[in-house]
JSON list of C-alpha atoms and ligand atoms in Angstrom, two decimals:
[
{"chain": "A", "resi": 183, "resn": "MET", "atom": "CA", "xyz": [69.99, -185.42, -151.69]},
{"chain": "A", "resi": 184, "resn": "ALA", "atom": "CA", "xyz": [72.18, -182.45, -150.71]},
{"chain": "A", "resi": 185, "resn": "ARG", "atom": "CA", "xyz": [70.09, -179.55, -149.41]},
{"chain": "A", "resi": 186, "resn": "THR", "atom": "CA", "xyz": [70.67, -176.12, -150.71]},
{"chain": "A", "resi": 187, "resn": "GLN", "atom": "CA", "xyz": [70.09, -172.65, -149.28]},
{"chain": "A", "resi": 188, "resn": "ASN", "atom": "CA", "xyz": [67.05, -172.50, -151.62]},
{"chain": "A", "resi": 189, "resn": "ASP", "atom": "CA", "xyz": [65.63, -175.68, -150.03]},
{"chain": "A", "resi": 190, "resn": "ALA", "atom": "CA", "xyz": [65.94, -174.00, -146.60]},
{"chain": "A", "resi": 191, "resn": "LYS", "atom": "CA", "xyz": [64.20, -170.83, -147.87]},
{"chain": "A", "resi": 192, "resn": "ARG", "atom": "CA", "xyz": [61.42, -172.91, -149.40]},
{"chain": "A", "resi": 193, "resn": "LEU", "atom": "CA", "xyz": [61.02, -174.88, -146.09]},
{"chain": "A", "resi": 194, "resn": "VAL", "atom": "CA", "xyz": [60.48, -171.70, -143.99]},
{"chain": "A", "resi": 195, "resn": "GLY", "atom": "CA", "xyz": [58.31, -170.20, -146.70]},
{"chain": "A", "resi": 196, "resn": "GLN", "atom": "CA", "xyz": [56.01, -173.26, -146.59]},
{"chain": "A", "resi": 197, "resn": "THR", "atom": "CA", "xyz": [56.12, -173.27, -142.74]},
{"chain": "A", "resi": 198, "resn": "VAL", "atom": "CA", "xyz": [54.79, -169.75, -142.42]},
{"chain": "A", "resi": 199, "resn": "ALA", "atom": "CA", "xyz": [52.23, -170.32, -145.23]},
{"chain": "A", "resi": 200, "resn": "ASP", "atom": "CA", "xyz": [50.88, -173.23, -143.10]},
{"chain": "A", "resi": 201, "resn": "MET", "atom": "CA", "xyz": [50.54, -170.90, -140.08]},
{"chain": "A", "resi": 202, "resn": "ILE", "atom": "CA", "xyz": [48.04, -168.66, -141.97]},
{"chain": "A", "resi": 203, "resn": "THR", "atom": "CA", "xyz": [44.32, -169.07, -141.28]},
{"chain": "A", "resi": 204, "resn": "ALA", "atom": "CA", "xyz": [41.21, -167.79, -143.00]},
{"chain": "A", "resi": 205, "resn": "GLY", "atom": "CA", "xyz": [40.40, -164.16, -142.69]},
{"chain": "A", "resi": 206, "resn": "MET", "atom": "CA", "xyz": [43.92, -162.97, -141.86]},
{"chain": "A", "resi": 207, "resn": "VAL", "atom": "CA", "xyz": [45.29, -159.67, -143.03]},
{"chain": "A", "resi": 208, "resn": "LEU", "atom": "CA", "xyz": [48.94, -160.36, -143.94]},
{"chain": "A", "resi": 209, "resn": "GLY", "atom": "CA", "xyz": [52.13, -158.34, -144.46]},
{"chain": "A", "resi": 210, "resn": "LEU", "atom": "CA", "xyz": [53.90, -159.63, -147.52]},
{"chain": "A", "resi": 211, "resn": "GLY", "atom": "CA", "xyz": [57.66, -159.22, -147.19]},
{"chain": "A", "resi": 212, "resn": "THR", "atom": "CA", "xyz": [60.28, -158.71, -149.85]},
{"chain": "A", "resi": 213, "resn": "GLY", "atom": "CA", "xyz": [63.23, -160.79, -151.05]},
{"chain": "A", "resi": 214, "resn": "SER", "atom": "CA", "xyz": [63.92, -164.34, -152.16]},
{"chain": "A", "resi": 215, "resn": "THR", "atom": "CA", "xyz": [62.73, -165.96, -148.88]},
{"chain": "A", "resi": 216, "resn": "ALA", "atom": "CA", "xyz": [59.56, -163.96, -148.60]},
{"chain": "A", "resi": 217, "resn": "ALA", "atom": "CA", "xyz": [58.92, -164.83, -152.25]},
{"chain": "A", "resi": 218, "resn": "MET", "atom": "CA", "xyz": [58.85, -168.53, -151.31]},
{"chain": "A", "resi": 219, "resn": "ALA", "atom": "CA", "xyz": [56.21, -167.76, -148.65]},
{"chain": "A", "resi": 220, "resn": "ILE", "atom": "CA", "xyz": [54.14, -165.74, -151.17]},
{"chain": "A", "resi": 221, "resn": "LYS", "atom": "CA", "xyz": [54.25, -168.56, -153.66]},
{"chain": "A", "resi": 222, "resn": "ALA", "atom": "CA", "xyz": [53.27, -171.14, -151.02]},
{"chain": "A", "resi": 223, "resn": "LEU", "atom": "CA", "xyz": [50.43, -168.89, -149.85]},
{"chain": "A", "resi": 224, "resn": "GLY", "atom": "CA", "xyz": [49.26, -168.57, -153.48]},
{"chain": "A", "resi": 225, "resn": "GLU", "atom": "CA", "xyz": [49.15, -172.39, -153.71]},
{"chain": "A", "resi": 226, "resn": "ARG", "atom": "CA", "xyz": [47.02, -172.62, -150.62]},
{"chain": "A", "resi": 227, "resn": "ILE", "atom": "CA", "xyz": [44.62, -169.96, -152.00]},
{"chain": "A", "resi": 228, "resn": "SER", "atom": "CA", "xyz": [44.21, -171.78, -155.31]},
{"chain": "A", "resi": 229, "resn": "ARG", "atom": "CA", "xyz": [43.99, -175.27, -153.69]},
{"chain": "A", "resi": 230, "resn": "GLU", "atom": "CA", "xyz": [41.84, -174.58, -150.58]},
{"chain": "A", "resi": 231, "resn": "GLY", "atom": "CA", "xyz": [40.14, -171.26, -151.44]},
{"chain": "A", "resi": 232, "resn": "LEU", "atom": "CA", "xyz": [41.79, -169.77, -148.32]},
{"chain": "A", "resi": 233, "resn": "GLU", "atom": "CA", "xyz": [40.49, -166.23, -147.93]},
{"chain": "A", "resi": 234, "resn": "VAL", "atom": "CA", "xyz": [43.19, -163.74, -146.87]},
{"chain": "A", "resi": 235, "resn": "LYS", "atom": "CA", "xyz": [44.33, -160.25, -147.81]},
{"chain": "A", "resi": 236, "resn": "GLY", "atom": "CA", "xyz": [47.91, -159.14, -148.22]},
{"chain": "A", "resi": 237, "resn": "ILE", "atom": "CA", "xyz": [49.69, -155.76, -147.80]},
{"chain": "A", "resi": 238, "resn": "PRO", "atom": "CA", "xyz": [52.82, -155.79, -149.99]},
{"chain": "A", "resi": 239, "resn": "THR", "atom": "CA", "xyz": [56.03, -154.17, -148.75]},
{"chain": "A", "resi": 240, "resn": "SER", "atom": "CA", "xyz": [57.46, -153.32, -152.21]},
{"chain": "A", "resi": 241, "resn": "PHE", "atom": "CA", "xyz": [56.56, -153.09, -155.89]},
{"chain": "A", "resi": 242, "resn": "ALA", "atom": "CA", "xyz": [58.31, -156.47, -156.19]},
{"chain": "A", "resi": 243, "resn": "SER", "atom": "CA", "xyz": [56.14, -158.18, -153.66]},
{"chain": "A", "resi": 244, "resn": "GLU", "atom": "CA", "xyz": [53.03, -156.54, -155.04]},
{"chain": "A", "resi": 245, "resn": "ARG", "atom": "CA", "xyz": [53.71, -157.87, -158.51]},
{"chain": "A", "resi": 246, "resn": "LEU", "atom": "CA", "xyz": [54.56, -161.33, -157.13]},
{"chain": "A", "resi": 247, "resn": "ALA", "atom": "CA", "xyz": [51.38, -161.35, -155.00]},
{"chain": "A", "resi": 248, "resn": "ARG", "atom": "CA", "xyz": [49.26, -160.46, -158.00]},
{"chain": "A", "resi": 249, "resn": "GLU", "atom": "CA", "xyz": [50.94, -163.22, -160.11]},
{"chain": "A", "resi": 250, "resn": "ASN", "atom": "CA", "xyz": [50.06, -165.70, -157.30]},
{"chain": "A", "resi": 251, "resn": "GLY", "atom": "CA", "xyz": [46.47, -164.72, -156.87]},
{"chain": "A", "resi": 252, "resn": "ILE", "atom": "CA", "xyz": [46.71, -163.06, -153.45]},
{"chain": "A", "resi": 253, "resn": "PRO", "atom": "CA", "xyz": [44.09, -160.35, -152.94]},
{"chain": "A", "resi": 254, "resn": "LEU", "atom": "CA", "xyz": [45.73, -157.10, -151.96]},
{"chain": "A", "resi": 255, "resn": "THR", "atom": "CA", "xyz": [44.75, -154.34, -149.46]},
{"chain": "A", "resi": 256, "resn": "THR", "atom": "CA", "xyz": [46.35, -151.36, -147.87]},
{"chain": "A", "resi": 257, "resn": "LEU", "atom": "CA", "xyz": [47.01, -150.10, -144.30]},
{"chain": "A", "resi": 258, "resn": "ASP", "atom": "CA", "xyz": [44.29, -147.44, -144.91]},
{"chain": "A", "resi": 259, "resn": "GLU", "atom": "CA", "xyz": [41.69, -150.24, -145.35]},
{"chain": "A", "resi": 260, "resn": "HIS", "atom": "CA", "xyz": [43.18, -152.62, -142.82]},
{"chain": "A", "resi": 261, "resn": "PRO", "atom": "CA", "xyz": [45.41, -150.79, -140.33]},
{"chain": "A", "resi": 262, "resn": "ALA", "atom": "CA", "xyz": [45.65, -153.96, -138.08]},
{"chain": "A", "resi": 263, "resn": "VAL", "atom": "CA", "xyz": [47.80, -156.70, -139.60]},
{"chain": "A", "resi": 264, "resn": "ASP", "atom": "CA", "xyz": [47.41, -160.21, -138.11]},
{"chain": "A", "resi": 265, "resn": "LEU", "atom": "CA", "xyz": [50.72, -161.63, -139.30]},
{"chain": "A", "resi": 266, "resn": "ALA", "atom": "CA", "xyz": [53.60, -160.10, -141.27]},
{"chain": "A", "resi": 267, "resn": "PHE", "atom": "CA", "xyz": [56.26, -162.39, -142.78]},
{"chain": "A", "resi": 268, "resn": "ASP", "atom": "CA", "xyz": [59.61, -161.28, -144.22]},
{"chain": "A", "resi": 269, "resn": "GLY", "atom": "CA", "xyz": [63.23, -162.27, -144.72]},
{"chain": "A", "resi": 270, "resn": "ALA", "atom": "CA", "xyz": [66.25, -160.77, -143.04]},
{"chain": "A", "resi": 271, "resn": "ASP", "atom": "CA", "xyz": [69.92, -160.20, -143.80]},
{"chain": "A", "resi": 272, "resn": "GLU", "atom": "CA", "xyz": [71.11, -160.91, -140.28]},
{"chain": "A", "resi": 273, "resn": "PHE", "atom": "CA", "xyz": [69.57, -161.83, -136.92]},
{"chain": "A", "resi": 274, "resn": "ASP", "atom": "CA", "xyz": [71.26, -161.79, -133.55]},
{"chain": "A", "resi": 275, "resn": "PRO", "atom": "CA", "xyz": [70.65, -163.86, -130.33]},
{"chain": "A", "resi": 276, "resn": "GLY", "atom": "CA", "xyz": [68.10, -161.21, -129.09]},
{"chain": "A", "resi": 277, "resn": "LEU", "atom": "CA", "xyz": [66.21, -161.47, -132.50]},
{"chain": "A", "resi": 278, "resn": "ALA", "atom": "CA", "xyz": [67.29, -157.99, -133.56]},
{"chain": "A", "resi": 279, "resn": "LEU", "atom": "CA", "xyz": [67.61, -157.83, -137.40]},
{"chain": "A", "resi": 280, "resn": "ILE", "atom": "CA", "xyz": [69.38, -156.10, -140.22]},
{"chain": "A", "resi": 281, "resn": "LYS", "atom": "CA", "xyz": [67.15, -155.83, -143.28]},
{"chain": "A", "resi": 282, "resn": "GLY", "atom": "CA", "xyz": [67.23, -153.87, -146.54]},
{"chain": "A", "resi": 283, "resn": "ARG", "atom": "CA", "xyz": [69.50, -155.65, -148.96]},
{"chain": "A", "resi": 284, "resn": "GLY", "atom": "CA", "xyz": [66.52, -155.26, -151.33]},
{"chain": "A", "resi": 285, "resn": "ALA", "atom": "CA", "xyz": [66.11, -151.59, -150.30]},
{"chain": "A", "resi": 286, "resn": "ALA", "atom": "CA", "xyz": [62.58, -152.33, -149.11]},
{"chain": "A", "resi": 287, "resn": "HIS", "atom": "CA", "xyz": [63.19, -151.88, -145.36]},
{"chain": "A", "resi": 288, "resn": "THR", "atom": "CA", "xyz": [61.19, -148.68, -144.91]},
{"chain": "A", "resi": 289, "resn": "ARG", "atom": "CA", "xyz": [57.91, -150.23, -146.14]},
{"chain": "A", "resi": 290, "resn": "GLU", "atom": "CA", "xyz": [58.78, -153.52, -144.46]},
{"chain": "A", "resi": 291, "resn": "LYS", "atom": "CA", "xyz": [59.17, -151.77, -141.10]},
{"chain": "A", "resi": 292, "resn": "ILE", "atom": "CA", "xyz": [55.91, -149.83, -141.54]},
{"chain": "A", "resi": 293, "resn": "VAL", "atom": "CA", "xyz": [53.96, -153.04, -142.19]},
{"chain": "A", "resi": 294, "resn": "ALA", "atom": "CA", "xyz": [55.79, -155.07, -139.52]},
{"chain": "A", "resi": 295, "resn": "ALA", "atom": "CA", "xyz": [55.17, -152.38, -136.92]},
{"chain": "A", "resi": 296, "resn": "GLN", "atom": "CA", "xyz": [51.33, -152.83, -137.38]},
{"chain": "A", "resi": 297, "resn": "ALA", "atom": "CA", "xyz": [51.46, -156.60, -137.19]},
{"chain": "A", "resi": 298, "resn": "ARG", "atom": "CA", "xyz": [50.39, -158.59, -134.15]},
{"chain": "A", "resi": 299, "resn": "SER", "atom": "CA", "xyz": [52.91, -161.23, -135.19]},
{"chain": "A", "resi": 300, "resn": "PHE", "atom": "CA", "xyz": [56.05, -160.59, -137.20]},
{"chain": "A", "resi": 301, "resn": "VAL", "atom": "CA", "xyz": [57.48, -163.85, -138.48]},
{"chain": "A", "resi": 302, "resn": "VAL", "atom": "CA", "xyz": [61.03, -163.67, -139.86]},
{"chain": "A", "resi": 303, "resn": "LEU", "atom": "CA", "xyz": [62.16, -166.31, -142.39]},
{"chain": "A", "resi": 304, "resn": "VAL", "atom": "CA", "xyz": [65.91, -167.10, -142.59]},
{"chain": "A", "resi": 305, "resn": "ASP", "atom": "CA", "xyz": [68.40, -169.80, -143.25]},
{"chain": "A", "resi": 306, "resn": "GLU", "atom": "CA", "xyz": [71.47, -170.55, -141.14]},
{"chain": "A", "resi": 307, "resn": "SER", "atom": "CA", "xyz": [73.68, -168.06, -143.05]},
{"chain": "A", "resi": 308, "resn": "LYS", "atom": "CA", "xyz": [71.81, -165.08, -141.50]},
{"chain": "A", "resi": 309, "resn": "ARG", "atom": "CA", "xyz": [72.73, -165.98, -137.88]},
{"chain": "A", "resi": 310, "resn": "VAL", "atom": "CA", "xyz": [75.31, -163.68, -136.33]},
{"chain": "A", "resi": 311, "resn": "SER", "atom": "CA", "xyz": [76.50, -162.95, -132.77]},
{"chain": "A", "resi": 312, "resn": "ARG", "atom": "CA", "xyz": [76.60, -159.23, -133.44]},
{"chain": "A", "resi": 313, "resn": "LEU", "atom": "CA", "xyz": [74.64, -157.32, -136.02]},
{"chain": "A", "resi": 314, "resn": "GLY", "atom": "CA", "xyz": [76.73, -155.80, -138.84]},
{"chain": "A", "resi": 315, "resn": "GLU", "atom": "CA", "xyz": [79.30, -158.67, -138.69]},
{"chain": "A", "resi": 316, "resn": "ARG", "atom": "CA", "xyz": [78.64, -159.63, -142.30]},
{"chain": "A", "resi": 317, "resn": "MET", "atom": "CA", "xyz": [76.16, -157.25, -143.86]},
{"chain": "A", "resi": 318, "resn": "PRO", "atom": "CA", "xyz": [76.19, -153.42, -144.02]},
{"chain": "A", "resi": 319, "resn": "LEU", "atom": "CA", "xyz": [73.35, -151.40, -142.46]},
{"chain": "A", "resi": 320, "resn": "PRO", "atom": "CA", "xyz": [71.17, -149.86, -145.24]},
{"chain": "A", "resi": 321, "resn": "VAL", "atom": "CA", "xyz": [69.98, -146.30, -144.65]},
{"chain": "A", "resi": 322, "resn": "GLU", "atom": "CA", "xyz": [67.40, -144.70, -146.96]},
{"chain": "A", "resi": 323, "resn": "VAL", "atom": "CA", "xyz": [68.16, -141.01, -147.49]},
{"chain": "A", "resi": 324, "resn": "VAL", "atom": "CA", "xyz": [66.96, -137.95, -149.29]},
{"chain": "A", "resi": 325, "resn": "PRO", "atom": "CA", "xyz": [69.55, -137.40, -152.11]},
{"chain": "A", "resi": 326, "resn": "MET", "atom": "CA", "xyz": [70.63, -133.90, -150.96]},
{"chain": "A", "resi": 327, "resn": "ALA", "atom": "CA", "xyz": [71.41, -135.30, -147.45]},
{"chain": "A", "resi": 328, "resn": "VAL", "atom": "CA", "xyz": [73.91, -137.96, -148.57]},
{"chain": "A", "resi": 329, "resn": "ALA", "atom": "CA", "xyz": [77.06, -136.03, -147.39]},
{"chain": "A", "resi": 330, "resn": "PRO", "atom": "CA", "xyz": [75.70, -135.12, -143.87]},
{"chain": "A", "resi": 331, "resn": "VAL", "atom": "CA", "xyz": [74.24, -138.52, -143.28]},
{"chain": "A", "resi": 332, "resn": "MET", "atom": "CA", "xyz": [77.61, -140.13, -144.27]},
{"chain": "A", "resi": 333, "resn": "THR", "atom": "CA", "xyz": [79.25, -137.98, -141.65]},
{"chain": "A", "resi": 334, "resn": "VAL", "atom": "CA", "xyz": [76.80, -139.20, -139.01]},
{"chain": "A", "resi": 335, "resn": "LEU", "atom": "CA", "xyz": [77.34, -142.85, -140.06]},
{"chain": "A", "resi": 336, "resn": "ARG", "atom": "CA", "xyz": [81.20, -142.46, -139.78]},
{"chain": "A", "resi": 337, "resn": "LYS", "atom": "CA", "xyz": [80.81, -140.92, -136.23]},
{"chain": "A", "resi": 338, "resn": "LEU", "atom": "CA", "xyz": [78.84, -144.08, -135.36]},
{"chain": "A", "resi": 339, "resn": "GLY", "atom": "CA", "xyz": [81.75, -146.25, -136.55]},
{"chain": "A", "resi": 340, "resn": "GLY", "atom": "CA", "xyz": [80.36, -147.08, -139.97]},
{"chain": "A", "resi": 341, "resn": "ASP", "atom": "CA", "xyz": [81.95, -146.92, -143.40]},
{"chain": "A", "resi": 342, "resn": "PRO", "atom": "CA", "xyz": [79.11, -145.78, -145.73]},
{"chain": "A", "resi": 343, "resn": "VAL", "atom": "CA", "xyz": [78.95, -146.08, -149.53]},
{"chain": "A", "resi": 344, "resn": "LEU", "atom": "CA", "xyz": [76.16, -144.99, -151.88]},
{"chain": "A", "resi": 345, "resn": "ARG", "atom": "CA", "xyz": [74.42, -148.06, -153.31]},
{"chain": "A", "resi": 346, "resn": "MET", "atom": "CA", "xyz": [74.74, -148.09, -157.09]},
{"chain": "A", "resi": 347, "resn": "GLY", "atom": "CA", "xyz": [72.32, -149.64, -159.57]},
{"chain": "A", "resi": 348, "resn": "VAL", "atom": "CA", "xyz": [72.90, -152.80, -161.52]},
{"chain": "A", "resi": 349, "resn": "LYS", "atom": "CA", "xyz": [71.75, -152.54, -165.11]},
{"chain": "A", "resi": 350, "resn": "LYS", "atom": "CA", "xyz": [71.10, -148.89, -164.37]},
{"chain": "A", "resi": 351, "resn": "ASP", "atom": "CA", "xyz": [73.63, -146.10, -164.25]},
{"chain": "A", "resi": 352, "resn": "GLY", "atom": "CA", "xyz": [73.75, -144.04, -161.04]},
{"chain": "A", "resi": 353, "resn": "PRO", "atom": "CA", "xyz": [72.41, -144.74, -157.58]},
{"chain": "A", "resi": 354, "resn": "VAL", "atom": "CA", "xyz": [69.72, -147.27, -156.68]},
{"chain": "A", "resi": 355, "resn": "VAL", "atom": "CA", "xyz": [66.40, -145.39, -156.45]},
{"chain": "A", "resi": 356, "resn": "THR", "atom": "CA", "xyz": [64.05, -146.83, -153.85]},
{"chain": "A", "resi": 357, "resn": "ASP", "atom": "CA", "xyz": [60.25, -147.39, -154.18]},
{"chain": "A", "resi": 358, "resn": "GLN", "atom": "CA", "xyz": [59.95, -143.99, -152.37]},
{"chain": "A", "resi": 359, "resn": "GLY", "atom": "CA", "xyz": [62.27, -142.28, -154.94]},
{"chain": "A", "resi": 360, "resn": "LEU", "atom": "CA", "xyz": [65.15, -141.94, -152.42]},
{"chain": "A", "resi": 361, "resn": "TRP", "atom": "CA", "xyz": [68.76, -143.31, -152.27]},
{"chain": "A", "resi": 362, "resn": "ILE", "atom": "CA", "xyz": [70.48, -145.93, -150.10]},
{"chain": "A", "resi": 363, "resn": "LEU", "atom": "CA", "xyz": [73.74, -145.60, -148.10]},
{"chain": "A", "resi": 364, "resn": "ASP", "atom": "CA", "xyz": [75.15, -148.99, -147.10]},
{"chain": "A", "resi": 365, "resn": "ALA", "atom": "CA", "xyz": [77.25, -148.60, -143.88]},
{"chain": "A", "resi": 366, "resn": "ALA", "atom": "CA", "xyz": [79.71, -151.42, -143.07]},
{"chain": "A", "resi": 367, "resn": "PHE", "atom": "CA", "xyz": [80.68, -151.79, -139.38]},
{"chain": "A", "resi": 368, "resn": "ASP", "atom": "CA", "xyz": [84.03, -153.54, -139.21]},
{"chain": "A", "resi": 369, "resn": "HIS", "atom": "CA", "xyz": [83.39, -155.63, -136.12]},
{"chain": "A", "resi": 370, "resn": "GLY", "atom": "CA", "xyz": [79.69, -155.32, -135.94]},
{"chain": "A", "resi": 371, "resn": "MET", "atom": "CA", "xyz": [77.57, -152.62, -134.32]},
{"chain": "A", "resi": 372, "resn": "GLY", "atom": "CA", "xyz": [77.99, -151.91, -130.55]},
{"chain": "A", "resi": 373, "resn": "ASP", "atom": "CA", "xyz": [75.08, -149.98, -129.15]},
{"chain": "A", "resi": 374, "resn": "LEU", "atom": "CA", "xyz": [72.11, -150.78, -131.33]},
{"chain": "A", "resi": 375, "resn": "ASP", "atom": "CA", "xyz": [69.77, -148.35, -129.56]},
{"chain": "A", "resi": 376, "resn": "ALA", "atom": "CA", "xyz": [72.22, -145.51, -130.05]},
{"chain": "A", "resi": 377, "resn": "VAL", "atom": "CA", "xyz": [72.53, -146.27, -133.79]},
{"chain": "A", "resi": 378, "resn": "ASN", "atom": "CA", "xyz": [68.78, -146.53, -134.11]},
{"chain": "A", "resi": 379, "resn": "MET", "atom": "CA", "xyz": [67.96, -143.31, -132.32]},
{"chain": "A", "resi": 380, "resn": "THR", "atom": "CA", "xyz": [70.82, -141.22, -133.83]},
{"chain": "A", "resi": 381, "resn": "LEU", "atom": "CA", "xyz": [69.83, -142.24, -137.36]},
{"chain": "A", "resi": 382, "resn": "LEU", "atom": "CA", "xyz": [66.08, -141.57, -136.75]},
{"chain": "A", "resi": 383, "resn": "GLN", "atom": "CA", "xyz": [67.01, -138.07, -135.46]},
{"chain": "A", "resi": 384, "resn": "THR", "atom": "CA", "xyz": [69.17, -137.23, -138.44]},
{"chain": "A", "resi": 385, "resn": "PRO", "atom": "CA", "xyz": [67.56, -134.96, -140.95]},
{"chain": "A", "resi": 386, "resn": "GLY", "atom": "CA", "xyz": [67.34, -136.52, -144.41]},
{"chain": "A", "resi": 387, "resn": "VAL", "atom": "CA", "xyz": [67.12, -140.11, -143.09]},
{"chain": "A", "resi": 388, "resn": "LEU", "atom": "CA", "xyz": [63.80, -141.72, -143.97]},
{"chain": "A", "resi": 389, "resn": "ASP", "atom": "CA", "xyz": [64.51, -145.04, -142.19]},
{"chain": "A", "resi": 390, "resn": "HIS", "atom": "CA", "xyz": [67.24, -147.62, -141.74]},
{"chain": "A", "resi": 391, "resn": "GLY", "atom": "CA", "xyz": [67.44, -151.39, -141.74]},
{"chain": "A", "resi": 392, "resn": "LEU", "atom": "CA", "xyz": [67.80, -152.03, -138.06]},
{"chain": "A", "resi": 393, "resn": "PHE", "atom": "CA", "xyz": [64.70, -153.88, -136.69]},
{"chain": "A", "resi": 394, "resn": "LEU", "atom": "CA", "xyz": [64.86, -153.81, -132.91]},
{"chain": "A", "resi": 395, "resn": "ASP", "atom": "CA", "xyz": [62.21, -155.54, -130.74]},
{"chain": "A", "resi": 396, "resn": "MET", "atom": "CA", "xyz": [60.06, -156.22, -133.81]},
{"chain": "A", "resi": 397, "resn": "ALA", "atom": "CA", "xyz": [60.42, -159.90, -134.67]},
{"chain": "A", "resi": 398, "resn": "THR", "atom": "CA", "xyz": [58.04, -162.06, -132.56]},
{"chain": "A", "resi": 399, "resn": "THR", "atom": "CA", "xyz": [59.27, -165.26, -134.20]},
{"chain": "A", "resi": 400, "resn": "VAL", "atom": "CA", "xyz": [62.28, -166.24, -136.30]},
{"chain": "A", "resi": 401, "resn": "LEU", "atom": "CA", "xyz": [62.04, -169.48, -138.33]},
{"chain": "A", "resi": 402, "resn": "VAL", "atom": "CA", "xyz": [65.45, -170.79, -139.29]},
{"chain": "A", "resi": 403, "resn": "GLY", "atom": "CA", "xyz": [65.57, -173.30, -142.11]},
{"chain": "A", "resi": 404, "resn": "ARG", "atom": "CA", "xyz": [68.35, -175.76, -141.29]},
{"chain": "A", "resi": 405, "resn": "ASP", "atom": "CA", "xyz": [70.60, -177.81, -143.56]},
{"chain": "A", "resi": 406, "resn": "ASP", "atom": "CA", "xyz": [69.10, -181.06, -142.12]},
{"chain": "A", "resi": 407, "resn": "GLY", "atom": "CA", "xyz": [65.67, -180.15, -143.38]},
{"chain": "A", "resi": 408, "resn": "THR", "atom": "CA", "xyz": [64.21, -179.03, -140.09]},
{"chain": "A", "resi": 409, "resn": "VAL", "atom": "CA", "xyz": [62.97, -175.66, -138.92]},
{"chain": "A", "resi": 410, "resn": "GLU", "atom": "CA", "xyz": [64.22, -174.10, -135.73]},
{"chain": "A", "resi": 411, "resn": "ARG", "atom": "CA", "xyz": [61.64, -171.79, -134.13]},
{"chain": "A", "resi": 412, "resn": "LEU", "atom": "CA", "xyz": [62.86, -168.88, -131.99]},
{"chain": "A", "resi": 413, "resn": "ASP", "atom": "CA", "xyz": [60.24, -166.84, -130.12]},
{"chain": "A", "resi": 414, "resn": "ARG", "atom": "CA", "xyz": [60.84, -163.42, -128.52]},
{"chain": "A", "resi": 415, "resn": "ARG", "atom": "CA", "xyz": [60.58, -163.57, -124.83]},
{"chain": "B", "resi": 596, "resn": "5RP", "atom": "C1", "xyz": [64.60, -156.60, -148.57]},
{"chain": "B", "resi": 596, "resn": "5RP", "atom": "C2", "xyz": [65.00, -157.35, -147.35]},
{"chain": "B", "resi": 596, "resn": "5RP", "atom": "C3", "xyz": [64.98, -158.85, -147.46]},
{"chain": "B", "resi": 596, "resn": "5RP", "atom": "O1", "xyz": [63.93, -159.41, -146.73]},
{"chain": "B", "resi": 596, "resn": "5RP", "atom": "C4", "xyz": [66.27, -159.36, -146.95]},
{"chain": "B", "resi": 596, "resn": "5RP", "atom": "O2", "xyz": [67.31, -158.80, -147.74]},
{"chain": "B", "resi": 596, "resn": "5RP", "atom": "C5", "xyz": [66.37, -160.90, -147.08]},
{"chain": "B", "resi": 596, "resn": "5RP", "atom": "O3", "xyz": [66.35, -161.23, -148.47]},
{"chain": "B", "resi": 596, "resn": "5RP", "atom": "P1", "xyz": [66.57, -162.75, -148.94]},
{"chain": "B", "resi": 596, "resn": "5RP", "atom": "O4", "xyz": [65.46, -163.55, -148.37]},
{"chain": "B", "resi": 596, "resn": "5RP", "atom": "O5", "xyz": [66.57, -162.69, -150.45]},
{"chain": "B", "resi": 596, "resn": "5RP", "atom": "O6", "xyz": [67.94, -163.18, -148.43]},
{"chain": "B", "resi": 596, "resn": "5RP", "atom": "O7", "xyz": [65.17, -156.82, -146.30]},
{"chain": "B", "resi": 596, "resn": "5RP", "atom": "O8", "xyz": [64.79, -155.22, -148.32]}
]
């Protein structure tokens, strides 16, 4: 039977759900691939009575976790996360990521930063040689800072646009009540550290979708039904 991208997402979702052991505090990522892992975890909880707690990274993953019977907690109650899992929009050979297609990258980064192990779930379509090759870099901004942040992004070589809602007039509003600029980089981003630091130092930027030195493991669901495991050295 022909394998689809959905099959690959399901495979890596199941793989990370199988890595989870009793007592773990988990970061629950956002997006269609993380959703597969949340559902697979929910099945283990109902089948085996596995006891874990999850910290959701968005309203979307919170709702899905509740629907799937995953007990929830917060970083206030559990500041140390054993394992966080999440999807990504691109990953490069050094396991740097672009995230934020779902506008959840700020909370995703907060939770991943507290995790002993950050497992990224992708299919082959997310592999690039240079970040920014295919996907724009999302930047979460305070609405009044849109124009100055666009100027900074253009100086960095990006071509920013304000992300607009679907089935909603006007800009996308994030879970924090802020807006998203998506910056396309024609031939990918050059100096990732410079982009990272410049954006973090720009007034009005809450956070951006570059995840540098964060992924400990990337699980790639392949078309042949196998999972490639890449570990950060
Ligand atoms: C949401 C994200 C997602 O994890 C990323 O966009 C991947 O999503 P999907 O698994 O649906 O391709 O960063 O902000």
